[in-house]
XYZ file of C-alpha atoms in Angstrom:
400
model
C -22.409 -5.472 14.395
C -21.257 -6.513 17.864
C -23.956 -7.399 20.380
C -23.133 -8.170 23.992
C -25.585 -9.404 26.610
C -24.922 -8.918 30.292
C -26.857 -10.403 33.203
C -26.482 -8.523 36.495
C -27.773 -10.192 39.621
C -28.716 -8.160 42.675
C -25.576 -6.365 43.858
C -26.758 -5.990 47.438
C -29.437 -6.873 49.894
C -31.074 -4.719 52.511
C -28.986 -1.969 54.140
C -26.234 -2.446 51.607
C -25.507 -5.988 52.761
C -24.762 -8.670 50.156
C -27.711 -10.672 48.900
C -27.407 -14.258 50.067
C -27.574 -16.861 47.312
C -28.594 -20.452 47.720
C -26.156 -23.248 46.926
C -27.638 -23.844 43.479
C -27.214 -20.193 42.525
C -23.647 -20.211 43.769
C -22.677 -23.193 41.612
C -24.917 -22.400 38.633
C -25.279 -18.621 38.329
C -25.959 -18.869 34.578
C -29.117 -20.973 34.943
C -31.292 -17.906 34.477
C -30.188 -15.276 31.980
C -31.423 -11.832 31.076
C -32.116 -13.120 27.574
C -35.113 -15.060 28.895
C -36.878 -11.771 29.664
C -36.246 -10.239 26.216
C -38.735 -10.755 23.357
C -37.112 -12.869 20.598
C -38.295 -10.470 17.890
C -36.423 -7.609 19.600
C -33.126 -9.444 19.393
C -33.710 -10.551 15.803
C -34.461 -6.956 14.778
C -30.790 -5.977 15.093
C -29.157 -5.467 11.664
C -26.018 -7.307 10.668
C -24.667 -10.416 12.321
C -23.705 -11.066 15.926
C -19.951 -10.924 16.471
C -19.926 -11.518 20.222
C -22.478 -12.589 22.847
C -21.767 -12.882 26.575
C -23.743 -13.838 29.661
C -22.204 -11.744 32.440
C -23.279 -12.366 36.029
C -22.331 -9.758 38.640
C -22.952 -10.534 42.316
C -21.368 -10.194 45.732
C -21.036 -13.895 46.450
C -17.412 -14.993 46.977
C -16.547 -18.409 45.549
C -13.647 -20.749 46.087
C -11.566 -22.111 43.219
C -13.413 -25.440 43.489
C -16.739 -23.664 43.227
C -15.498 -21.630 40.258
C -14.371 -24.849 38.600
C -17.932 -26.189 38.939
C -19.419 -22.894 37.728
C -17.463 -23.218 34.481
C -18.178 -26.971 34.239
C -14.556 -28.017 34.595
C -13.298 -25.809 31.763
C -10.025 -23.953 32.380
C -10.821 -20.401 33.417
C -8.902 -17.178 33.837
C -9.481 -14.265 36.152
C -8.059 -11.207 37.849
C -8.902 -8.843 40.644
C -10.147 -5.413 39.571
C -9.679 -1.841 40.806
C -7.296 -2.514 43.687
C -9.015 -5.712 44.755
C -12.515 -4.298 45.129
C -13.847 -6.725 42.522
C -12.831 -9.792 40.551
C -13.789 -11.340 37.246
C -13.581 -14.888 35.874
C -14.293 -16.404 32.461
C -13.573 -19.601 30.586
C -13.710 -17.742 27.235
C -15.673 -20.544 25.584
C -18.769 -20.456 23.431
C -21.334 -22.679 25.140
C -24.247 -24.568 23.642
C -26.477 -21.485 23.669
C -23.942 -19.530 21.597
C -22.881 -17.308 24.484
C -19.643 -16.934 26.384
C -19.807 -16.711 30.178
C -18.234 -14.210 32.535
C -18.601 -13.964 36.305
C -17.896 -10.783 38.253
C -17.651 -10.575 42.025
C -17.551 -7.276 43.925
C -17.114 -6.578 47.592
C -20.123 -5.179 49.456
C -20.429 -1.407 49.359
C -20.928 0.521 52.612
C -21.751 4.155 51.849
C -21.316 5.263 55.481
C -17.873 3.697 55.669
C -16.900 5.328 52.382
C -18.007 8.765 53.664
C -15.870 8.282 56.750
C -12.875 7.283 54.616
C -13.214 10.355 52.417
C -13.227 12.639 55.456
C -10.210 10.966 57.126
C -6.931 12.859 57.043
C -4.711 9.918 56.058
C -2.153 9.203 53.358
C -3.071 8.433 49.767
C -1.925 4.795 49.805
C -3.721 4.029 53.062
C -6.858 5.761 51.819
C -6.742 3.712 48.615
C -6.398 0.542 50.673
C -9.396 1.462 52.800
C -11.366 2.351 49.697
C -10.562 -1.101 48.326
C -11.807 -2.649 51.515
C -15.018 -0.635 51.128
C -16.149 -2.371 47.909
C -17.987 -1.008 44.857
C -21.116 1.035 44.469
C -23.755 0.276 41.827
C -22.474 2.985 39.471
C -18.885 1.789 39.754
C -19.967 -1.811 39.245
C -21.924 -0.795 36.150
C -18.884 0.929 34.656
C -16.759 -2.156 35.275
C -19.388 -4.377 33.632
C -19.370 -2.079 30.616
C -15.577 -2.180 30.470
C -15.536 -5.981 30.642
C -18.043 -6.229 27.797
C -15.993 -3.742 25.767
C -12.869 -5.841 26.330
C -14.663 -8.904 24.968
C -16.106 -6.939 22.044
C -12.831 -5.399 20.923
C -10.958 -8.652 21.548
C -13.177 -10.388 19.018
C -13.013 -7.438 16.606
C -9.214 -7.475 16.818
C -9.238 -11.065 15.555
C -11.306 -10.360 12.431
C -8.255 -9.568 10.309
C -6.481 -12.823 11.186
C -8.313 -15.059 8.630
C -7.698 -12.430 5.960
C -3.993 -12.281 6.829
C -3.713 -16.071 6.681
C -5.561 -16.167 3.355
C -2.995 -13.745 1.919
C -0.055 -16.078 2.554
C -0.560 -18.284 -0.567
C -1.209 -15.207 -2.716
C 1.919 -13.430 -1.465
C 3.971 -16.601 -1.933
C 2.732 -16.808 -5.534
C 3.546 -13.138 -6.149
C 6.989 -13.572 -4.562
C 7.686 -16.536 -6.857
C 6.581 -14.545 -9.903
C 8.680 -11.565 -8.816
C 11.744 -13.803 -8.376
C 11.207 -15.181 -11.891
C 11.017 -11.644 -13.262
C 14.184 -10.607 -11.445
C 16.023 -13.624 -12.853
C 14.926 -12.623 -16.334
C 16.258 -9.116 -15.753
C 19.769 -10.550 -15.394
C 19.662 -11.838 -18.992
C 21.869 -9.424 -20.999
C 20.743 -10.804 -24.380
C 17.056 -9.918 -24.048
C 15.523 -8.417 -27.143
C 13.326 -5.347 -27.095
C 10.197 -7.470 -27.580
C 11.174 -9.719 -24.664
C 11.744 -6.681 -22.468
C 8.326 -5.276 -23.356
C 6.695 -8.629 -22.572
C 8.524 -8.729 -19.228
C 7.399 -5.177 -18.479
C 3.794 -6.218 -19.135
C 4.211 -9.058 -16.615
C 5.556 -6.667 -13.997
C 2.730 -4.187 -14.596
C 0.084 -6.882 -14.196
C 1.721 -8.241 -11.036
C 2.105 -4.733 -9.586
C -1.545 -3.949 -10.286
C -2.560 -7.184 -8.577
C -0.439 -6.410 -5.507
C -1.711 -2.826 -5.272
C -5.313 -3.993 -5.586
C -4.786 -6.532 -2.800
C -3.169 -3.875 -0.605
C -6.064 -1.477 -1.210
C -8.599 -4.163 -0.286
C -6.836 -5.270 2.910
C -5.532 -1.933 4.193
C -8.805 -0.841 5.899
C -9.192 -4.148 7.738
C -5.540 -4.252 8.811
C -5.683 -0.650 10.058
C -8.889 -1.356 11.974
C -7.268 -4.426 13.517
C -4.497 -2.279 15.025
C -7.054 0.205 16.354
C -9.184 -2.545 17.951
C -6.105 -4.062 19.580
C -5.107 -0.713 21.105
C -8.633 -0.064 22.380
C -8.779 -3.525 23.950
C -5.464 -2.939 25.730
C -6.675 0.461 26.950
C -9.835 -1.069 28.403
C -7.830 -3.781 30.165
C -5.481 -1.149 31.619
C -8.420 0.944 32.862
C -9.646 -2.005 34.969
C -6.344 -2.019 36.928
C -6.203 -5.802 37.057
C -4.013 -7.765 39.455
C -3.257 -11.511 39.621
C -5.246 -13.926 41.791
C -3.215 -16.815 43.270
C -3.922 -20.090 41.483
C -5.656 -18.470 38.479
C -4.184 -17.464 35.135
C -4.360 -13.649 34.920
C -6.842 -12.279 32.439
C -4.364 -9.772 30.862
C -1.873 -12.549 30.105
C -4.704 -14.548 28.524
C -5.621 -11.524 26.374
C -2.008 -11.050 25.314
C -1.653 -14.774 24.595
C -4.660 -14.612 22.274
C -4.138 -11.217 20.649
C -0.383 -10.751 20.315
C 0.213 -13.643 17.854
C -2.757 -12.503 15.778
C -1.516 -8.919 15.848
C 1.967 -9.979 14.777
C 0.558 -12.154 11.998
C -1.556 -9.302 10.659
C 1.320 -6.828 10.959
C 3.649 -9.280 9.207
C 1.200 -9.760 6.335
C 0.719 -6.016 6.065
C 4.460 -5.292 5.968
C 5.113 -8.195 3.607
C 2.477 -6.986 1.167
C 3.801 -3.437 1.365
C 7.349 -4.599 0.675
C 6.051 -6.716 -2.185
C 4.532 -3.626 -3.783
C 7.712 -1.596 -3.233
C 9.908 -4.349 -4.673
C 7.703 -4.669 -7.744
C 7.823 -0.914 -8.215
C 11.622 -0.963 -8.099
C 11.731 -3.863 -10.573
C 9.350 -1.978 -12.854
C 11.520 1.146 -12.707
C 14.628 -0.926 -13.403
C 13.064 -2.635 -16.408
C 11.692 0.662 -17.744
C 15.199 2.100 -17.532
C 16.534 -0.892 -19.421
C 13.854 -0.544 -22.092
C 14.629 3.166 -22.430
C 18.338 2.413 -22.812
C 17.512 -0.183 -25.467
C 15.280 2.282 -27.297
C 17.997 4.936 -27.116
C 20.480 2.451 -28.562
C 18.077 1.637 -31.370
C 17.514 5.340 -31.997
C 21.268 5.854 -32.114
C 21.591 3.093 -34.690
C 18.775 4.618 -36.721
C 20.420 8.040 -36.569
C 23.765 6.536 -37.587
C 22.056 4.805 -40.514
C 20.356 8.062 -41.476
C 23.698 9.882 -41.288
C 25.289 7.253 -43.524
C 22.415 7.588 -45.970
C 22.819 11.355 -45.892
C 26.512 11.000 -46.694
C 25.681 8.758 -49.638
C 23.076 11.241 -50.791
C 25.623 14.051 -50.571
C 28.073 12.032 -52.624
C 25.390 11.313 -55.197
C 24.383 14.960 -55.181
C 27.974 16.060 -55.737
C 28.305 13.512 -58.534
C 25.060 14.771 -60.053
C 26.353 18.329 -59.774
C 29.468 17.252 -61.654
C 27.360 15.691 -64.388
C 25.203 18.801 -64.448
C 28.230 21.056 -64.872
C 29.503 18.824 -67.679
C 26.111 18.759 -69.403
C 25.605 22.514 -69.072
C 29.146 23.108 -70.329
C 28.532 20.817 -73.316
C 25.270 22.463 -74.334
C 26.593 25.981 -73.692
C 29.692 25.257 -75.767
C 27.508 23.846 -78.557
C 25.416 27.034 -78.583
C 28.545 29.184 -78.640
C 29.872 27.019 -81.521
C 26.763 27.828 -83.569
C 27.253 31.509 -82.851
C 30.944 31.395 -83.797
C 30.214 29.524 -87.029
C 27.546 31.981 -88.009
C 29.719 34.962 -87.201
C 32.669 33.535 -89.156
C 30.407 33.057 -92.207
C 28.918 36.536 -91.955
C 32.273 38.237 -91.355
C 34.990 35.990 -92.741
C 38.534 36.838 -91.744
C 37.537 38.814 -88.662
C 38.630 35.934 -86.386
C 42.278 35.181 -87.104
C 42.165 31.588 -85.817
C 40.372 28.454 -86.849
C 36.956 27.432 -85.560
C 38.351 24.420 -83.684
C 40.876 26.598 -81.874
C 38.138 28.985 -80.749
C 36.050 26.096 -79.408
C 39.037 24.520 -77.635
C 39.840 27.796 -75.895
C 36.209 28.598 -75.051
C 35.232 25.254 -73.520
C 37.416 25.577 -70.316
C 36.205 29.134 -69.817
C 32.590 28.010 -70.127
C 33.155 25.100 -67.703
C 34.735 27.361 -65.060
C 31.945 29.900 -65.454
C 29.227 27.230 -65.074
C 30.926 25.728 -62.007
C 31.238 29.146 -60.312
C 27.629 30.064 -61.055
C 26.376 26.677 -59.777
C 28.193 26.967 -56.444
C 27.118 30.579 -56.032
C 23.484 29.533 -56.529
C 23.910 26.712 -53.998
C 25.381 29.120 -51.444
C 22.501 31.548 -51.949
C 19.922 28.819 -51.375
C 21.684 27.610 -48.190
C 21.878 31.187 -46.920
C 18.063 31.405 -47.022
C 17.725 28.566 -44.460
C 20.797 29.348 -42.367
C 19.260 32.204 -40.274
C 16.249 30.048 -39.286
C 18.472 27.121 -38.284
C 20.694 29.450 -36.236
C 17.656 30.952 -34.493
C 16.263 27.496 -33.652
C 19.624 26.408 -32.231
C 19.863 29.564 -30.109
C 16.320 29.019 -28.801
C 17.143 25.423 -27.854
C 20.272 26.576 -25.997
C 18.209 29.189 -24.151
C 15.641 26.576 -23.064
C 18.383 24.231 -21.884
C 19.963 27.029 -19.842
């Protein structure tokens, strides 16, 4: 939580004239602060921690550069005129012993009668603006400027919150970059085994998860930092600041403080994002390599299975040959028994010898067995052929 404290001295005396301050008040306007009139328990009741605290004094007492130097106890200070020269602000942007920064605002006396006359005058815009500037600020206008100045200080401090986080990321990102470089070098090794590739993929996955987790944790703070910086610049622009001779301008001081921090945070954010993208590309590359390796292994397995199938076919054909021979042998033996029996029952009916009959019958039996075996094999294959053809047609249809 950001808490700002402002101390506004009397903006005018009687009849709109500036209140006269004694010499001590001129040189030490922060001697008395508004905090002295606030109960301590009220301030301590705020939740959270204080991010910014400022004593802001607003008066109509002009001061020379020497007097301003004494007001800020010799510390270098910055300042600018505000709203076309109708006011000015000065600050040394230091945290003093009481834990507060100090800011001094001076505004020209406000003359309501003069301002009414200016509004009614029929003059050009630039001349009217000049006369308005010479007329000073009213209480409401001064209050808005005080609020703007406190907002500038608040958002300036909030815009610096991401800087320590960005700096703390540098060693982590350097470590991740070194690990990523090691992984990329390993990817160039053409002799990596499948197990080594899987181990390398595990390393990439762990590193990617670490980078993504870091990005998720820092993204809200980095995004808020950009928003705070833009708001701070908008508030500075709304004050329409102009340089004061002999004093460093307040906008240049703001830019000097915020721009390096903004660039550091933006650099860390971009670097972390690129780290995640690079790791993702390396992971995709290694996954592709693993898939190619697996496909090669699958191809080798399929080739081995095809070779085994060829051997099995050869063995099957050899077994079929043995089967034909065995069936022919046993069939011929059975026919031999029949021929012998017939020749004994009806001798002389067969004009040739038994051995001649068997010699002539064996080739016929062998051919018959071979034809019947192949016909049976064709019938069995025909049962599965329609299903295989249908599956192939369905696969072609899906591919189309």
